[in-house]
Amino acid sequence: MFKRYASLFGLIICCISFKTFSQQKTDPETIRPKMAWFEDAKLGIFIHWGIYAVNGIDESWSFYNKKISWPDYMKQLNGFTASKYDPAAWADLIKTSGARYAVLTTKHHDGVALWNTKENHYSIAKNTPAKRDVLTPFYAELRKRDIKVGAYFSLIDWSHPDYPGFLKDSSRYKAANDTAKWNKFRSFFQSQINELSNQFNPDLFWFDGDWEHSAAEWESEKVRSGILARNPNAIINGRLMGYGDYDTPEQNVPVSRPKFNWWELCMTVNNNWGFQHKDTNWKTPAQIIALFADVVSHGGNLLLDIGPREDGSIPAQEVTVLKELGSWNKKHSEAIFGTQAGIPAGHFYGPTTISKDSTTLYLFLQGHTQGQIMIKGLSNQIKDITVVGKGTKLTHQVVGKISWSPVPGLIYIDVPAMSIDKYMTVLALKLDKPVSLYRGKGGFE
Ligand code: FHN
């Protein structure tokens, strides 16, 4: 019964909100096997690290939007030292958070590569006092800890003389009007992608900036097949003009379940992707944990962004968020990792997840909820209720169940103050059989 409602719900949602789904060129059934680790991962850490951390200004956008001139922006090359960069400590922190993958900006729209690119263009290794490729050691540390390796790569390269776009309201040329130049740029960016593939063999390619050109102009199909020829299991995010594997909403927690397949919300801990001295608008661990539960409840992953300083140190607030998220994840692991999206909204006021075999329903209690909570339309018998990570057993009461009617009663559970978690309490409801929901009108229907 649950499956029937889940598909109906999915179908309705799909029809209303998923333009991008219908535009995807990849067949979900073909890619399903390689998506398995991603589907179970739930949490990834995004890292925006680049020369923009020197002045603490918008990554690339600051010169594009003319808040600073391009020459002044590029002067930040001289201040990027990576002097405190400790890739093992970064990887340890990521592991502690519970994340299963990490995505680092190998090159943002400003064109500065974090590895020693063979192409004749900017890199941290050649043009900054850091004087080294910072990708290799980080990826090695991630792999030692069994964390999947992700490479963010901007298709847009506003600093490249052969790239059409440059500043807001002024471009160098139009791709369609100078094919020779555009072809030169294409061969440049595709060579850089080949370098990443061959040197680092990322588990995940995270493209960005596809909006400036069409799939035909980027040669998205060729880019995709080139990556897959090197590694057929590589996952590609959905910013390759239809040639990616999953959707990437940004900064906006979906208000309803996005779609059947795979998606990932990328979100900052404060207001910006990269390090900015003035940005102190940090989300609290409680807020991040609630957002994370919300995303997982809707069947997605959270790609939580941090912005290290130019020297490679990570702001204390981000360290705290990752550590607190990690200890909460450790305690509530069974309710998050390897679960599936929860029941549709309306049955319970809060996020939910379901075990893979569908016989355990997890309820995430908002804030410091204590006292009575209620579930509507759950047709199952509840065999047992446990506070996850604590083991406390709770009792429940079923009210209003008429023996001859298909309408299930209302379920009330008392949550005592002594069982609540400092961030978000989770209850595990063991059911008599796979989740079965009633969504009728009542009476005989
Ligand atoms: O322009 C970028 C932005 O700077 C940042 O990198 C985000 C992360 O998803 N992506 C782009 C905007 O969608």
Short mmCIF file of C-alpha atoms and ligand atoms in Angstrom, two decimals:
data_model
loop_
_atom_site.label_atom_id
_atom_site.label_comp_id
_atom_site.label_asym_id
_atom_site.label_seq_id
_atom_site.Cartn_x
_atom_site.Cartn_y
_atom_site.Cartn_z
CA MET A 1 0.00 0.00 0.00
CA PHE A 2 2.81 2.41 0.93
CA LYS A 3 4.51 1.72 -2.39
CA ARG A 4 1.29 2.59 -4.23
CA TYR A 5 0.98 5.94 -2.46
CA ALA A 6 4.69 6.65 -2.77
CA SER A 7 4.55 6.22 -6.56
CA LEU A 8 1.40 8.30 -6.86
CA PHE A 9 2.95 11.02 -4.72
CA GLY A 10 6.16 10.84 -6.76
CA LEU A 11 4.27 11.06 -10.02
CA ILE A 12 2.34 14.16 -8.96
CA ILE A 13 5.47 15.89 -7.66
CA CYS A 14 7.40 14.91 -10.77
CA CYS A 15 4.77 16.43 -13.04
CA ILE A 16 4.61 19.72 -11.21
CA SER A 17 8.17 20.53 -10.41
CA PHE A 18 10.72 18.69 -12.41
CA LYS A 19 11.56 20.40 -15.59
CA THR A 20 15.18 19.39 -15.12
CA PHE A 21 14.20 15.72 -14.74
CA SER A 22 12.60 15.60 -18.15
CA GLN A 23 15.63 17.39 -19.59
CA GLN A 24 18.08 14.82 -18.24
CA LYS A 25 19.64 12.73 -20.97
CA THR A 26 20.80 9.96 -18.65
CA ASP A 27 18.71 6.86 -18.10
CA PRO A 28 18.09 6.28 -14.36
CA GLU A 29 18.08 2.50 -14.71
CA THR A 30 21.46 2.46 -16.46
CA ILE A 31 23.13 4.62 -13.83
CA ARG A 32 21.38 3.13 -10.77
CA PRO A 33 24.20 0.69 -9.84
CA LYS A 34 26.90 3.36 -9.76
CA MET A 35 24.62 5.70 -7.76
CA ALA A 36 24.35 3.24 -4.85
CA TRP A 37 27.11 4.75 -2.68
CA PHE A 38 25.84 8.27 -3.39
CA GLU A 39 22.30 7.34 -2.43
CA ASP A 40 23.44 5.95 0.91
CA ALA A 41 25.99 8.70 1.59
CA LYS A 42 23.51 11.43 2.66
CA LEU A 43 26.26 13.88 3.61
CA GLY A 44 29.11 15.41 1.64
CA ILE A 45 31.38 18.35 2.46
CA PHE A 46 31.85 21.05 -0.17
CA ILE A 47 35.02 23.14 0.03
CA HIS A 48 35.41 26.48 -1.71
CA TRP A 49 39.10 27.29 -1.47
CA GLY A 50 40.78 29.79 -3.73
CA ILE A 51 42.54 33.13 -3.98
CA TYR A 52 39.27 34.92 -3.09
CA ALA A 53 39.95 33.95 0.54
CA VAL A 54 42.91 36.36 0.60
CA ASN A 55 40.78 39.54 0.59
CA GLY A 56 37.72 37.62 1.75
CA ILE A 57 35.54 38.61 -1.22
CA ASP A 58 33.00 36.86 -3.43
CA GLU A 59 34.61 33.95 -5.27
CA SER A 60 35.03 35.10 -8.91
CA TRP A 61 31.76 37.06 -8.83
CA SER A 62 33.44 40.06 -7.17
CA PHE A 63 35.32 40.98 -10.38
CA TYR A 64 32.55 39.74 -12.68
CA ASN A 65 30.09 42.01 -10.85
CA LYS A 66 32.67 44.83 -10.94
CA LYS A 67 33.01 45.18 -7.19
CA ILE A 68 36.77 44.97 -7.77
CA SER A 69 38.76 45.23 -11.00
CA TRP A 70 40.06 42.00 -12.52
CA PRO A 71 43.75 43.03 -12.06
CA ASP A 72 43.11 43.81 -8.38
CA TYR A 73 41.26 40.52 -7.94
CA MET A 74 44.20 38.64 -9.44
CA LYS A 75 46.62 40.39 -7.07
CA GLN A 76 45.26 37.99 -4.49
CA LEU A 77 47.46 35.36 -6.16
CA ASN A 78 50.34 36.94 -4.24
CA GLY A 79 48.65 36.39 -0.89
CA PHE A 80 47.64 32.75 -1.22
CA THR A 81 50.13 30.88 0.97
CA ALA A 82 48.49 27.61 2.11
CA SER A 83 50.97 28.01 4.98
CA LYS A 84 48.79 26.16 7.51
CA TYR A 85 47.29 23.71 5.05
CA ASP A 86 46.96 20.30 6.67
CA PRO A 87 45.15 17.95 4.30
CA ALA A 88 45.17 15.13 6.87
CA ALA A 89 43.44 17.38 9.40
CA TRP A 90 40.87 18.42 6.77
CA ALA A 91 40.16 14.78 5.97
CA ASP A 92 39.93 13.92 9.69
CA LEU A 93 37.39 16.69 10.22
CA ILE A 94 35.34 15.52 7.25
CA LYS A 95 35.41 11.95 8.54
CA THR A 96 34.35 13.18 11.99
CA SER A 97 31.33 14.95 10.50
CA GLY A 98 30.04 11.63 9.19
CA ALA A 99 30.31 12.75 5.56
CA ARG A 100 30.97 10.05 3.00
CA TYR A 101 32.32 12.31 0.25
CA ALA A 102 34.02 15.66 -0.21
CA VAL A 103 34.02 18.03 -3.17
CA LEU A 104 36.83 20.58 -3.53
CA THR A 105 36.87 23.48 -6.00
CA THR A 106 39.65 22.40 -8.36
CA LYS A 107 38.95 25.57 -10.36
CA HIS A 108 36.32 28.27 -9.84
CA HIS A 109 35.04 30.75 -12.46
CA ASP A 110 38.20 32.84 -11.91
CA GLY A 111 40.21 30.17 -13.71
CA VAL A 112 42.81 29.54 -10.99
CA ALA A 113 43.53 25.81 -10.78
CA LEU A 114 44.33 24.22 -7.44
CA TRP A 115 46.50 21.62 -9.13
CA ASN A 116 49.57 22.04 -11.30
CA THR A 117 47.77 22.15 -14.63
CA LYS A 118 49.87 21.53 -17.73
CA GLU A 119 47.74 24.06 -19.56
CA ASN A 120 49.09 27.56 -20.00
CA HIS A 121 46.81 29.21 -17.43
CA TYR A 122 46.71 30.23 -13.76
CA SER A 123 47.37 27.76 -10.97
CA ILE A 124 48.09 27.83 -7.26
CA ALA A 125 51.23 25.83 -8.00
CA LYS A 126 52.70 28.25 -10.54
CA ASN A 127 51.32 31.64 -9.58
CA THR A 128 51.10 31.82 -5.78
CA PRO A 129 53.49 31.60 -2.81
CA ALA A 130 51.84 28.27 -1.97
CA LYS A 131 53.88 26.92 -4.91
CA ARG A 132 52.32 23.47 -4.93
CA ASP A 133 49.49 21.32 -6.08
CA VAL A 134 47.11 21.13 -3.13
CA LEU A 135 44.76 18.54 -4.62
CA THR A 136 47.03 15.49 -4.63
CA PRO A 137 47.65 15.32 -0.86
CA PHE A 138 44.03 16.06 0.01
CA TYR A 139 42.62 13.39 -2.26
CA ALA A 140 45.16 10.90 -0.90
CA GLU A 141 44.08 11.66 2.68
CA LEU A 142 40.41 11.30 1.76
CA ARG A 143 41.04 7.93 0.13
CA LYS A 144 42.95 6.69 3.20
CA ARG A 145 39.78 7.32 5.17
CA ASP A 146 37.46 5.75 2.64
CA ILE A 147 35.86 9.09 1.76
CA LYS A 148 34.82 9.47 -1.87
CA VAL A 149 36.68 12.13 -3.85
CA GLY A 150 34.80 14.91 -5.63
CA ALA A 151 36.19 17.49 -8.07
CA TYR A 152 34.28 20.76 -8.53
CA PHE A 153 35.21 22.22 -11.92
CA SER A 154 33.91 25.45 -13.38
CA LEU A 155 33.18 25.25 -17.09
CA ILE A 156 33.13 29.03 -17.10
CA ASP A 157 36.60 30.56 -17.01
CA TRP A 158 36.27 34.33 -16.92
CA SER A 159 40.05 34.86 -16.75
CA HIS A 160 40.87 32.92 -19.90
CA PRO A 161 41.54 35.17 -22.90
CA ASP A 162 39.78 32.67 -25.19
CA TYR A 163 36.62 32.48 -23.07
CA PRO A 164 33.76 34.68 -24.33
CA GLY A 165 32.37 35.83 -20.96
CA PHE A 166 34.36 38.23 -18.79
CA LEU A 167 32.56 40.97 -16.87
CA LYS A 168 28.90 41.55 -16.24
CA ASP A 169 27.46 43.31 -19.31
CA SER A 170 30.63 42.88 -21.36
CA SER A 171 31.91 39.80 -23.09
CA ARG A 172 35.05 39.29 -25.19
CA TYR A 173 33.16 37.86 -28.15
CA LYS A 174 30.23 35.58 -29.01
CA ALA A 175 31.04 31.86 -29.31
CA ALA A 176 28.94 31.58 -32.46
CA ASN A 177 30.83 34.44 -34.15
CA ASP A 178 34.36 33.19 -33.60
CA THR A 179 34.41 29.43 -33.90
CA ALA A 180 38.18 29.21 -34.01
CA LYS A 181 38.55 30.99 -30.69
CA TRP A 182 35.73 29.04 -29.08
CA ASN A 183 37.27 25.78 -30.32
CA LYS A 184 40.56 26.80 -28.73
CA PHE A 185 38.83 27.38 -25.42
CA ARG A 186 36.95 24.11 -25.72
CA SER A 187 40.08 22.15 -26.27
CA PHE A 188 41.66 23.95 -23.27
CA PHE A 189 38.88 23.22 -20.79
CA GLN A 190 38.44 19.66 -21.99
CA SER A 191 42.19 19.06 -21.59
CA GLN A 192 41.95 20.28 -18.01
CA ILE A 193 39.09 17.85 -17.36
CA ASN A 194 41.22 15.08 -18.86
CA GLU A 195 44.06 16.04 -16.52
CA LEU A 196 41.72 15.77 -13.54
CA SER A 197 40.43 12.42 -14.76
CA ASN A 198 43.84 10.97 -15.45
CA GLN A 199 45.67 12.34 -12.42
CA PHE A 200 43.00 12.07 -9.76
CA ASN A 201 40.31 9.76 -11.08
CA PRO A 202 37.57 11.48 -9.04
CA ASP A 203 34.58 9.45 -7.90
CA LEU A 204 32.45 12.48 -8.63
CA PHE A 205 32.73 15.40 -11.05
CA TRP A 206 30.90 18.49 -9.87
CA PHE A 207 30.52 20.86 -12.81
CA ASP A 208 29.39 24.43 -12.42
CA GLY A 209 28.57 27.37 -14.68
CA ASP A 210 26.87 25.47 -17.47
CA TRP A 211 24.31 28.26 -17.82
CA GLU A 212 26.53 30.37 -20.10
CA HIS A 213 26.45 27.90 -23.03
CA SER A 214 24.34 25.14 -24.53
CA ALA A 215 25.07 21.40 -24.36
CA ALA A 216 26.18 21.54 -27.97
CA GLU A 217 28.55 24.43 -27.29
CA TRP A 218 30.13 22.76 -24.25
CA GLU A 219 30.08 19.40 -26.04
CA SER A 220 28.52 18.00 -22.89
CA GLU A 221 28.02 14.55 -24.36
CA LYS A 222 31.69 14.30 -25.28
CA VAL A 223 32.74 15.59 -21.85
CA ARG A 224 30.55 12.99 -20.17
CA SER A 225 31.71 10.11 -22.35
CA GLY A 226 35.37 11.11 -21.91
CA ILE A 227 35.01 10.92 -18.12
CA LEU A 228 33.16 7.62 -18.27
CA ALA A 229 35.72 6.12 -20.63
CA ARG A 230 38.33 6.68 -17.91
CA ASN A 231 36.04 5.62 -15.07
CA PRO A 232 32.62 4.15 -15.91
CA ASN A 233 31.58 4.54 -12.27
CA ALA A 234 32.30 8.24 -12.02
CA ILE A 235 29.24 10.22 -10.99
CA ILE A 236 28.57 13.54 -12.72
CA ASN A 237 26.42 16.23 -11.14
CA GLY A 238 23.52 17.77 -13.01
CA ARG A 239 25.22 20.92 -14.26
CA LEU A 240 26.32 19.74 -17.67
CA MET A 241 23.28 20.89 -19.58
CA GLY A 242 21.32 17.67 -19.16
CA TYR A 243 24.25 15.22 -19.19
CA GLY A 244 24.60 14.74 -15.44
CA ASP A 245 23.35 12.06 -13.08
CA TYR A 246 21.61 14.02 -10.34
CA ASP A 247 20.00 17.34 -9.51
CA THR A 248 21.67 20.10 -7.53
CA PRO A 249 19.32 22.58 -5.85
CA GLU A 250 21.32 25.35 -4.22
CA GLN A 251 20.82 27.12 -0.86
CA ASN A 252 17.12 26.25 -0.94
CA VAL A 253 15.79 23.31 1.04
CA PRO A 254 13.00 21.92 -1.14
CA VAL A 255 9.57 22.36 0.40
CA SER A 256 8.33 19.14 -1.13
CA ARG A 257 10.00 15.95 -2.27
CA PRO A 258 11.93 16.78 -5.44
CA LYS A 259 11.74 13.61 -7.53
CA PHE A 260 12.23 9.86 -7.75
CA ASN A 261 15.93 9.67 -8.28
CA TRP A 262 18.98 11.48 -6.93
CA TRP A 263 19.50 15.00 -5.76
CA GLU A 264 21.82 16.96 -3.51
CA LEU A 265 21.31 20.29 -1.81
CA CYS A 266 24.46 22.40 -1.64
CA MET A 267 24.39 24.89 1.19
CA THR A 268 26.76 27.27 2.99
CA VAL A 269 27.36 27.33 6.76
CA ASN A 270 27.26 31.15 6.77
CA ASN A 271 26.17 33.36 3.84
CA ASN A 272 29.05 32.71 1.47
CA TRP A 273 30.78 29.84 -0.28
CA GLY A 274 34.32 31.04 0.27
CA PHE A 275 35.96 32.56 3.36
CA GLN A 276 34.86 36.13 4.07
CA HIS A 277 36.14 37.91 7.17
CA LYS A 278 32.98 40.01 7.53
CA ASP A 279 30.51 37.18 7.21
CA THR A 280 29.61 36.13 10.73
CA ASN A 281 26.11 34.93 9.97
CA TRP A 282 26.82 31.35 10.98
CA LYS A 283 24.11 28.73 11.10
CA THR A 284 24.11 26.89 14.39
CA PRO A 285 24.68 23.14 14.70
CA ALA A 286 20.99 22.79 15.62
CA GLN A 287 19.94 24.57 12.43
CA ILE A 288 22.28 22.53 10.24
CA ILE A 289 21.14 19.25 11.81
CA ALA A 290 17.47 20.14 11.28
CA LEU A 291 18.16 21.09 7.64
CA PHE A 292 20.10 17.88 7.12
CA ALA A 293 17.25 15.77 8.50
CA ASP A 294 14.83 17.67 6.27
CA VAL A 295 16.94 16.92 3.16
CA VAL A 296 17.37 13.23 4.00
CA SER A 297 13.65 12.97 4.75
CA HIS A 298 12.99 14.14 1.18
CA GLY A 299 15.42 11.56 -0.22
CA GLY A 300 18.36 13.88 -0.88
CA ASN A 301 21.96 14.43 0.19
CA LEU A 302 23.33 17.54 1.85
CA LEU A 303 26.57 18.97 0.44
CA LEU A 304 27.56 21.30 3.24
CA ASP A 305 30.04 23.99 2.27
CA ILE A 306 33.02 25.30 4.21
CA GLY A 307 35.41 28.08 3.14
CA PRO A 308 38.98 27.76 4.45
CA ARG A 309 41.21 30.84 4.80
CA GLU A 310 44.00 31.43 2.28
CA ASP A 311 46.45 29.72 4.66
CA GLY A 312 44.31 26.58 4.73
CA SER A 313 42.95 26.99 8.25
CA ILE A 314 39.25 26.37 8.70
CA PRO A 315 37.15 28.91 10.66
CA ALA A 316 36.33 27.68 14.18
CA GLN A 317 32.57 28.00 13.63
CA GLU A 318 32.75 25.57 10.70
CA VAL A 319 34.89 23.16 12.69
CA THR A 320 32.31 23.25 15.48
CA VAL A 321 29.40 22.66 13.12
CA LEU A 322 31.13 19.68 11.50
CA LYS A 323 32.09 18.16 14.85
CA GLU A 324 28.63 18.60 16.38
CA LEU A 325 26.98 17.25 13.25
CA GLY A 326 29.37 14.32 13.48
CA SER A 327 28.52 13.41 17.05
CA TRP A 328 24.81 13.71 16.30
CA ASN A 329 25.31 11.51 13.20
CA LYS A 330 27.20 8.93 15.21
CA LYS A 331 24.38 8.70 17.72
CA HIS A 332 21.64 8.61 15.07
CA SER A 333 23.46 6.77 12.33
CA GLU A 334 20.81 4.04 11.84
CA ALA A 335 18.14 6.69 11.15
CA ILE A 336 20.20 8.47 8.48
CA PHE A 337 22.74 6.38 6.59
CA GLY A 338 21.43 3.73 4.25
CA THR A 339 17.82 4.76 4.82
CA GLN A 340 15.28 5.84 2.23
CA ALA A 341 13.10 8.95 2.03
CA GLY A 342 10.40 9.15 4.67
CA ILE A 343 6.62 9.15 4.44
CA PRO A 344 4.85 12.01 2.62
CA ALA A 345 4.18 15.20 4.56
CA GLY A 346 0.98 15.36 6.55
CA HIS A 347 1.22 12.09 8.47
CA PHE A 348 3.70 13.54 10.93
CA TYR A 349 4.85 17.11 11.50
CA GLY A 350 8.55 16.67 11.00
CA PRO A 351 11.15 14.85 8.92
CA THR A 352 10.98 11.05 8.69
CA THR A 353 13.07 8.29 7.10
CA ILE A 354 12.39 4.62 6.50
CA SER A 355 14.76 1.66 6.83
CA LYS A 356 15.73 -0.12 3.61
CA ASP A 357 13.33 -3.01 4.39
CA SER A 358 10.56 -0.45 5.11
CA THR A 359 9.72 -1.93 8.51
CA THR A 360 11.23 0.80 10.68
CA LEU A 361 9.93 4.34 10.54
CA TYR A 362 12.17 7.05 12.02
CA LEU A 363 10.60 10.26 13.33
CA PHE A 364 12.78 13.35 13.76
CA LEU A 365 11.47 15.68 16.46
CA GLN A 366 11.89 19.38 15.78
CA GLY A 367 13.65 21.62 18.31
CA HIS A 368 13.40 20.27 21.81
CA THR A 369 10.05 18.57 21.33
CA GLN A 370 8.84 16.76 24.41
CA GLY A 371 5.40 15.67 25.53
CA GLN A 372 2.88 14.22 23.14
CA ILE A 373 3.48 13.74 19.40
CA MET A 374 0.91 12.42 16.94
CA ILE A 375 0.93 10.35 13.73
CA LYS A 376 -2.01 10.20 11.31
CA GLY A 377 -2.86 7.62 8.70
CA LEU A 378 -0.37 4.91 9.66
CA SER A 379 -2.09 1.58 9.08
CA ASN A 380 0.62 -0.54 10.69
CA GLN A 381 0.73 -1.99 14.14
CA ILE A 382 3.67 -0.59 16.09
CA LYS A 383 5.68 -3.35 17.72
CA ASP A 384 8.16 -1.21 19.57
CA ILE A 385 9.29 2.42 19.95
CA THR A 386 12.88 3.31 20.89
CA VAL A 387 14.68 6.62 21.34
CA VAL A 388 17.55 6.27 18.85
CA GLY A 389 21.02 6.42 20.38
CA LYS A 390 19.62 6.15 23.89
CA GLY A 391 17.69 2.92 23.84
CA THR A 392 14.82 4.24 25.98
CA LYS A 393 11.55 2.43 25.21
CA LEU A 394 8.43 4.57 24.79
CA THR A 395 4.78 3.59 24.86
CA HIS A 396 1.99 4.70 22.55
CA GLN A 397 -1.75 4.96 22.47
CA VAL A 398 -4.04 4.42 19.47
CA VAL A 399 -7.16 6.57 19.62
CA GLY A 400 -10.32 6.40 17.50
CA LYS A 401 -9.77 3.07 15.73
CA ILE A 402 -13.11 1.62 14.67
CA SER A 403 -12.81 -2.13 14.19
CA TRP A 404 -14.77 -2.38 10.91
CA SER A 405 -13.26 0.71 9.20
CA PRO A 406 -10.03 0.89 7.15
CA VAL A 407 -9.22 4.24 8.80
CA PRO A 408 -6.32 3.79 11.22
CA GLY A 409 -6.57 5.43 14.62
CA LEU A 410 -4.48 8.41 15.66
CA ILE A 411 -1.24 7.38 17.28
CA TYR A 412 0.02 9.32 20.28
CA ILE A 413 3.49 8.87 21.71
CA ASP A 414 4.67 10.45 24.93
CA VAL A 415 8.22 11.77 24.72
CA PRO A 416 9.61 12.37 28.20
CA ALA A 417 11.98 15.32 28.76
CA MET A 418 14.73 12.96 29.91
CA SER A 419 14.89 11.32 26.45
CA ILE A 420 15.43 14.38 24.32
CA ASP A 421 18.61 15.07 22.39
CA LYS A 422 20.29 18.48 22.67
CA TYR A 423 19.76 19.03 18.92
CA MET A 424 17.18 16.67 17.47
CA THR A 425 15.63 13.57 19.02
CA VAL A 426 14.88 10.60 16.77
CA LEU A 427 12.39 7.82 17.47
CA ALA A 428 12.53 4.39 15.81
CA LEU A 429 9.12 2.78 15.32
CA LYS A 430 9.40 -0.94 14.59
CA LEU A 431 6.40 -1.92 12.51
CA ASP A 432 4.61 -5.22 12.00
CA LYS A 433 5.23 -5.08 8.23
CA PRO A 434 6.45 -2.57 5.61
CA VAL A 435 5.05 0.95 6.11
CA SER A 436 1.44 1.14 5.02
CA LEU A 437 -0.32 4.50 4.79
CA TYR A 438 -3.98 5.39 4.71
CA ARG A 439 -4.78 8.46 2.58
CA GLY A 440 -8.48 8.03 2.05
CA LYS A 441 -11.38 10.22 3.12
CA GLY A 442 -12.53 8.21 6.09
CA GLY A 443 -15.55 6.02 6.79
CA PHE A 444 -15.62 3.15 4.29
CA GLU A 445 -13.26 4.86 1.81
O1 FHN B 1 28.70 30.73 -9.15
C1 FHN B 1 28.82 29.64 -8.31
C2 FHN B 1 29.01 30.02 -6.88
O2 FHN B 1 30.10 30.87 -6.75
C3 FHN B 1 29.22 28.76 -6.08
O3 FHN B 1 30.38 28.11 -6.51
C4 FHN B 1 28.03 27.86 -6.25
C5 FHN B 1 28.11 26.54 -5.55
O4 FHN B 1 27.13 25.68 -5.98
N1 FHN B 1 27.78 27.56 -7.66
C6 FHN B 1 27.67 28.72 -8.53
C7 FHN B 1 26.33 29.31 -8.55
O5 FHN B 1 25.35 28.37 -8.83
#
